[in-house]
Amino acid sequence: MEEILNLKSKAKLNCTLCEKCCEYRGDIKITPINVLEISKFLKIPINEFLNKYTEEVKGEEPEIVIKGIGEKKECIFNNRENYKCQINRVKPMQCVVFPLVPVDIKRDLFINSKACKIESDKQTSVDKWINGNHNIYKRNKNIYLKWIELMEEIQPKWNSFSKDKQNRIKELLFREYNLKQNYEKQIFRNIKEIRNIIYNINF
Ligand code: SF4
Ligand code: SF4
């Protein structure tokens, strides 16, 4: 059975910049906090970020992912010159924890996918691995959990919604924000409105 790791656990976690985690992608999910943080980081409007760098996932609506380009479906944010992530400071949760895979984010529990080919036996603590990354995990954990809860509510019902309802939910999820206002407040406000729509309150 896979070993379950918590923040205090140690594991063989070292990055050799082999770039493997940024190839064959097209599955890196973008949540509302990522939309806001990445747009701000790139200094572009939200609509430009969404149109240029993301796409919808067929069968997993309303989720969106970062575009994978070329034959290798390489993440559009992978820098071809130095193999570094161009949005490292604001990258999505999947990339923050990689090669760890969350089994229970609420309790900070993970398994190691062992997807990195590492020669050295050096052990690193899980806490250092995920929180050394510009504090993204700590900063976005709560909002990420709210996102997961919301997706669990929306996705089983998605195909029963009218096109109008689906489009309105997508607007609220990803577009109706102001980059100059408090991100958390806006996301929680939109989540509340989405729940009103899902449960037919004033829609
Ligand atoms: S696959 Fe692992 S070692 Fe390679 S770049 Fe990604 S995190 Fe680093
Ligand atoms: S966002 Fe960054 S770390 Fe994540 S797959 Fe793209 S280039 Fe790699």
mmCIF file of C-alpha atoms and ligand atoms in Angstrom:
data_model
loop_
_atom_site.group_PDB
_atom_site.id
_atom_site.type_symbol
_atom_site.label_atom_id
_atom_site.label_comp_id
_atom_site.label_asym_id
_atom_site.label_seq_id
_atom_site.Cartn_x
_atom_site.Cartn_y
_atom_site.Cartn_z
ATOM 1 C CA MET A 1 0.000 0.000 0.000
ATOM 2 C CA GLU A 2 1.139 3.576 -0.787
ATOM 3 C CA GLU A 3 2.699 5.376 2.156
ATOM 4 C CA ILE A 4 0.613 8.356 3.278
ATOM 5 C CA LEU A 5 2.752 11.403 3.918
ATOM 6 C CA ASN A 6 1.949 14.356 6.155
ATOM 7 C CA LEU A 7 3.750 17.698 6.421
ATOM 8 C CA LYS A 8 6.332 16.274 8.818
ATOM 9 C CA SER A 9 7.164 13.257 6.655
ATOM 10 C CA LYS A 10 10.405 13.080 4.737
ATOM 11 C CA ALA A 11 10.681 11.745 1.205
ATOM 12 C CA LYS A 12 13.004 11.715 -1.796
ATOM 13 C CA LEU A 13 11.912 15.091 -3.175
ATOM 14 C CA ASN A 14 14.440 16.931 -5.319
ATOM 15 C CA CYS A 15 13.982 18.814 -8.540
ATOM 16 C CA THR A 16 16.610 18.293 -11.237
ATOM 17 C CA LEU A 17 14.782 20.563 -13.729
ATOM 18 C CA CYS A 18 14.287 17.610 -16.053
ATOM 19 C CA GLU A 19 11.084 19.342 -17.301
ATOM 20 C CA LYS A 20 9.175 16.069 -17.415
ATOM 21 C CA CYS A 21 6.388 17.410 -15.212
ATOM 22 C CA CYS A 22 5.612 20.140 -17.749
ATOM 23 C CA GLU A 23 5.287 17.818 -20.781
ATOM 24 C CA TYR A 24 2.268 15.783 -21.838
ATOM 25 C CA ARG A 25 0.087 18.141 -19.855
ATOM 26 C CA GLY A 26 -3.115 19.900 -20.816
ATOM 27 C CA ASP A 27 -4.460 18.651 -17.496
ATOM 28 C CA ILE A 28 -3.297 21.387 -15.119
ATOM 29 C CA LYS A 29 -6.498 22.708 -13.628
ATOM 30 C CA ILE A 30 -7.038 26.403 -13.112
ATOM 31 C CA THR A 31 -9.163 27.631 -10.234
ATOM 32 C CA PRO A 32 -10.505 31.180 -9.753
ATOM 33 C CA ILE A 33 -7.623 32.166 -7.470
ATOM 34 C CA ASN A 34 -5.210 31.070 -10.215
ATOM 35 C CA VAL A 35 -7.088 33.152 -12.783
ATOM 36 C CA LEU A 36 -6.681 36.228 -10.607
ATOM 37 C CA GLU A 37 -3.123 35.607 -9.445
ATOM 38 C CA ILE A 38 -1.744 34.592 -12.845
ATOM 39 C CA SER A 39 -3.450 37.464 -14.718
ATOM 40 C CA LYS A 40 -2.041 39.919 -12.199
ATOM 41 C CA PHE A 41 1.410 38.309 -12.385
ATOM 42 C CA LEU A 42 1.411 38.481 -16.205
ATOM 43 C CA LYS A 43 -0.019 42.020 -16.078
ATOM 44 C CA ILE A 44 -2.797 41.185 -18.504
ATOM 45 C CA PRO A 45 -6.606 41.387 -18.270
ATOM 46 C CA ILE A 46 -8.420 38.245 -17.093
ATOM 47 C CA ASN A 47 -10.085 37.711 -20.478
ATOM 48 C CA GLU A 48 -6.733 37.804 -22.249
ATOM 49 C CA PHE A 49 -5.291 35.238 -19.838
ATOM 50 C CA LEU A 50 -8.279 32.924 -20.272
ATOM 51 C CA ASN A 51 -8.361 33.212 -24.065
ATOM 52 C CA LYS A 52 -4.629 32.873 -24.653
ATOM 53 C CA TYR A 53 -3.539 30.358 -22.032
ATOM 54 C CA THR A 54 -6.462 28.161 -21.031
ATOM 55 C CA GLU A 55 -9.011 25.800 -22.530
ATOM 56 C CA GLU A 56 -12.091 23.929 -21.380
ATOM 57 C CA VAL A 57 -11.955 20.235 -20.512
ATOM 58 C CA LYS A 58 -14.532 18.237 -22.424
ATOM 59 C CA GLY A 59 -16.512 16.036 -20.074
ATOM 60 C CA GLU A 60 -15.237 17.853 -16.979
ATOM 61 C CA GLU A 61 -17.118 21.141 -17.379
ATOM 62 C CA PRO A 62 -16.913 23.759 -16.081
ATOM 63 C CA GLU A 63 -13.243 23.051 -15.321
ATOM 64 C CA ILE A 64 -10.534 24.685 -17.389
ATOM 65 C CA VAL A 65 -6.868 23.799 -17.816
ATOM 66 C CA ILE A 66 -3.651 25.466 -18.940
ATOM 67 C CA LYS A 67 -3.056 24.848 -22.645
ATOM 68 C CA GLY A 68 -0.627 22.144 -23.659
ATOM 69 C CA ILE A 69 1.129 22.912 -26.959
ATOM 70 C CA GLY A 70 2.792 20.931 -29.731
ATOM 71 C CA GLU A 71 3.173 17.190 -30.123
ATOM 72 C CA LYS A 72 4.413 16.826 -26.570
ATOM 73 C CA LYS A 73 1.482 18.825 -25.171
ATOM 74 C CA GLU A 74 4.022 20.919 -23.327
ATOM 75 C CA CYS A 75 2.598 23.376 -20.825
ATOM 76 C CA ILE A 76 2.406 26.792 -22.452
ATOM 77 C CA PHE A 77 4.192 28.286 -19.419
ATOM 78 C CA ASN A 78 7.250 26.064 -19.667
ATOM 79 C CA ASN A 79 10.273 28.179 -20.606
ATOM 80 C CA ARG A 80 12.012 26.293 -23.447
ATOM 81 C CA GLU A 81 15.382 27.963 -22.748
ATOM 82 C CA ASN A 82 15.902 27.058 -19.107
ATOM 83 C CA TYR A 83 13.000 24.652 -18.459
ATOM 84 C CA LYS A 84 11.725 26.852 -15.668
ATOM 85 C CA CYS A 85 8.095 27.610 -15.016
ATOM 86 C CA GLN A 86 7.252 31.124 -16.170
ATOM 87 C CA ILE A 87 4.540 31.482 -13.550
ATOM 88 C CA ASN A 88 6.458 29.814 -10.735
ATOM 89 C CA ARG A 89 5.345 32.321 -8.070
ATOM 90 C CA VAL A 90 1.675 31.782 -8.815
ATOM 91 C CA LYS A 91 1.497 28.296 -10.282
ATOM 92 C CA PRO A 92 -1.553 26.062 -9.755
ATOM 93 C CA MET A 93 -1.829 23.658 -6.810
ATOM 94 C CA GLN A 94 -1.176 20.532 -8.916
ATOM 95 C CA CYS A 95 2.230 21.970 -9.860
ATOM 96 C CA VAL A 96 2.985 23.241 -6.352
ATOM 97 C CA VAL A 97 2.743 19.790 -4.778
ATOM 98 C CA PHE A 98 4.096 17.699 -7.712
ATOM 99 C CA PRO A 99 5.290 14.866 -7.604
ATOM 100 C CA LEU A 100 3.128 14.561 -4.500
ATOM 101 C CA VAL A 101 -0.545 13.921 -5.074
ATOM 102 C CA PRO A 102 -3.036 15.105 -2.448
ATOM 103 C CA VAL A 103 -5.208 12.429 -0.848
ATOM 104 C CA ASP A 104 -6.735 14.781 1.726
ATOM 105 C CA ILE A 105 -5.834 18.450 1.470
ATOM 106 C CA LYS A 106 -7.865 19.326 4.574
ATOM 107 C CA ARG A 107 -5.490 17.224 6.666
ATOM 108 C CA ASP A 108 -2.409 17.862 4.477
ATOM 109 C CA LEU A 109 -2.051 14.233 3.436
ATOM 110 C CA PHE A 110 -0.304 13.141 0.260
ATOM 111 C CA ILE A 111 1.156 10.189 -1.568
ATOM 112 C CA ASN A 112 4.350 10.363 -3.580
ATOM 113 C CA SER A 113 3.723 9.581 -7.259
ATOM 114 C CA LYS A 114 7.504 9.108 -7.588
ATOM 115 C CA ALA A 115 7.243 10.697 -11.020
ATOM 116 C CA CYS A 116 10.591 12.484 -10.598
ATOM 117 C CA LYS A 117 13.625 10.454 -11.609
ATOM 118 C CA ILE A 118 15.971 11.197 -8.733
ATOM 119 C CA GLU A 119 19.406 9.667 -8.319
ATOM 120 C CA SER A 120 20.262 11.169 -4.937
ATOM 121 C CA ASP A 121 19.010 9.693 -1.670
ATOM 122 C CA LYS A 122 18.594 13.124 -0.114
ATOM 123 C CA GLN A 123 15.420 13.374 1.961
ATOM 124 C CA THR A 124 13.324 16.536 2.069
ATOM 125 C CA SER A 125 10.393 17.268 4.346
ATOM 126 C CA VAL A 126 6.985 17.490 2.694
ATOM 127 C CA ASP A 127 6.429 20.816 4.458
ATOM 128 C CA LYS A 128 9.585 22.293 2.960
ATOM 129 C CA TRP A 129 8.753 20.895 -0.485
ATOM 130 C CA ILE A 130 5.275 22.347 -0.775
ATOM 131 C CA ASN A 131 5.584 25.468 1.340
ATOM 132 C CA GLY A 132 9.021 26.429 0.074
ATOM 133 C CA ASN A 133 7.222 27.238 -3.146
ATOM 134 C CA HIS A 134 6.465 30.927 -2.546
ATOM 135 C CA ASN A 135 3.946 29.950 0.119
ATOM 136 C CA ILE A 136 1.336 29.134 -2.532
ATOM 137 C CA TYR A 137 0.058 26.022 -0.736
ATOM 138 C CA LYS A 138 -0.573 27.792 2.579
ATOM 139 C CA ARG A 139 -1.899 30.900 0.897
ATOM 140 C CA ASN A 140 -4.414 29.123 -1.325
ATOM 141 C CA LYS A 141 -5.292 25.966 0.600
ATOM 142 C CA ASN A 142 -8.621 27.164 2.046
ATOM 143 C CA ILE A 143 -9.850 28.684 -1.150
ATOM 144 C CA TYR A 144 -8.782 25.529 -3.013
ATOM 145 C CA LEU A 145 -10.849 23.393 -0.632
ATOM 146 C CA LYS A 146 -13.904 25.590 -1.291
ATOM 147 C CA TRP A 147 -13.295 25.110 -5.003
ATOM 148 C CA ILE A 148 -13.221 21.309 -4.656
ATOM 149 C CA GLU A 149 -16.481 21.367 -2.662
ATOM 150 C CA LEU A 150 -18.116 23.543 -5.299
ATOM 151 C CA MET A 151 -16.993 21.299 -8.165
ATOM 152 C CA GLU A 152 -18.404 18.280 -6.343
ATOM 153 C CA GLU A 153 -21.751 20.084 -6.198
ATOM 154 C CA ILE A 154 -21.745 21.413 -9.750
ATOM 155 C CA GLN A 155 -20.362 18.595 -11.870
ATOM 156 C CA PRO A 156 -22.998 15.897 -11.251
ATOM 157 C CA LYS A 157 -25.692 18.471 -12.164
ATOM 158 C CA TRP A 158 -23.882 20.210 -15.025
ATOM 159 C CA ASN A 159 -25.620 18.527 -17.967
ATOM 160 C CA SER A 160 -29.060 19.237 -16.516
ATOM 161 C CA PHE A 161 -28.419 23.011 -16.519
ATOM 162 C CA SER A 162 -29.660 25.210 -19.382
ATOM 163 C CA LYS A 163 -27.014 26.842 -21.635
ATOM 164 C CA ASP A 164 -27.836 30.204 -19.983
ATOM 165 C CA LYS A 165 -27.245 28.760 -16.552
ATOM 166 C CA GLN A 166 -23.982 27.097 -17.630
ATOM 167 C CA ASN A 167 -22.692 30.329 -19.199
ATOM 168 C CA ARG A 168 -23.604 32.391 -16.155
ATOM 169 C CA ILE A 169 -21.807 29.932 -13.854
ATOM 170 C CA LYS A 170 -18.703 30.055 -16.061
ATOM 171 C CA GLU A 171 -18.760 33.864 -16.018
ATOM 172 C CA LEU A 172 -18.948 33.890 -12.241
ATOM 173 C CA LEU A 173 -16.311 31.201 -11.836
ATOM 174 C CA PHE A 174 -13.649 32.644 -14.064
ATOM 175 C CA ARG A 175 -14.392 36.099 -15.441
ATOM 176 C CA GLU A 176 -16.372 38.363 -13.158
ATOM 177 C CA TYR A 177 -13.536 39.720 -11.035
ATOM 178 C CA ASN A 178 -11.660 42.932 -10.564
ATOM 179 C CA LEU A 179 -7.890 42.500 -10.299
ATOM 180 C CA LYS A 180 -7.698 45.531 -7.992
ATOM 181 C CA GLN A 181 -10.113 44.215 -5.359
ATOM 182 C CA ASN A 182 -9.679 41.581 -2.625
ATOM 183 C CA TYR A 183 -9.450 38.183 -4.345
ATOM 184 C CA GLU A 184 -10.856 36.000 -1.588
ATOM 185 C CA LYS A 185 -13.878 38.227 -0.999
ATOM 186 C CA GLN A 186 -14.743 38.281 -4.697
ATOM 187 C CA ILE A 187 -14.363 34.510 -5.056
ATOM 188 C CA PHE A 188 -16.527 33.788 -1.998
ATOM 189 C CA ARG A 189 -19.127 36.283 -3.242
ATOM 190 C CA ASN A 190 -19.247 34.558 -6.646
ATOM 191 C CA ILE A 191 -19.377 31.081 -5.083
ATOM 192 C CA LYS A 192 -22.414 32.223 -3.075
ATOM 193 C CA GLU A 193 -24.093 33.486 -6.214
ATOM 194 C CA ILE A 194 -23.285 30.254 -8.050
ATOM 195 C CA ARG A 195 -24.935 28.257 -5.244
ATOM 196 C CA ASN A 196 -28.035 30.457 -5.626
ATOM 197 C CA ILE A 197 -28.067 29.587 -9.312
ATOM 198 C CA ILE A 198 -27.504 25.859 -8.752
ATOM 199 C CA TYR A 199 -30.310 25.643 -6.243
ATOM 200 C CA ASN A 200 -32.590 27.936 -8.280
ATOM 201 C CA ILE A 201 -32.707 30.780 -5.821
ATOM 202 C CA ASN A 202 -33.664 33.925 -7.769
ATOM 203 C CA PHE A 203 -32.599 32.576 -11.169
HETATM 204 S S1 SF4 B 1 9.617 15.924 -13.019
HETATM 205 FE FE1 SF4 B 1 10.377 16.294 -10.929
HETATM 206 S S2 SF4 B 1 12.597 16.572 -11.199
HETATM 207 FE FE2 SF4 B 1 11.664 16.851 -13.213
HETATM 208 S S3 SF4 B 1 11.306 19.074 -13.371
HETATM 209 FE FE3 SF4 B 1 9.429 18.132 -12.566
HETATM 210 S S4 SF4 B 1 9.625 18.316 -10.313
HETATM 211 FE FE4 SF4 B 1 11.656 18.614 -11.208
HETATM 212 S S1 SF4 B 2 2.380 25.813 -14.754
HETATM 213 FE FE1 SF4 B 2 4.601 25.763 -14.625
HETATM 214 S S2 SF4 B 2 5.088 23.995 -13.330
HETATM 215 FE FE2 SF4 B 2 2.965 23.777 -13.998
HETATM 216 S S3 SF4 B 2 3.080 22.479 -15.837
HETATM 217 FE FE3 SF4 B 2 3.129 24.641 -16.493
HETATM 218 S S4 SF4 B 2 5.303 25.184 -16.690
HETATM 219 FE FE4 SF4 B 2 5.125 23.295 -15.472
#
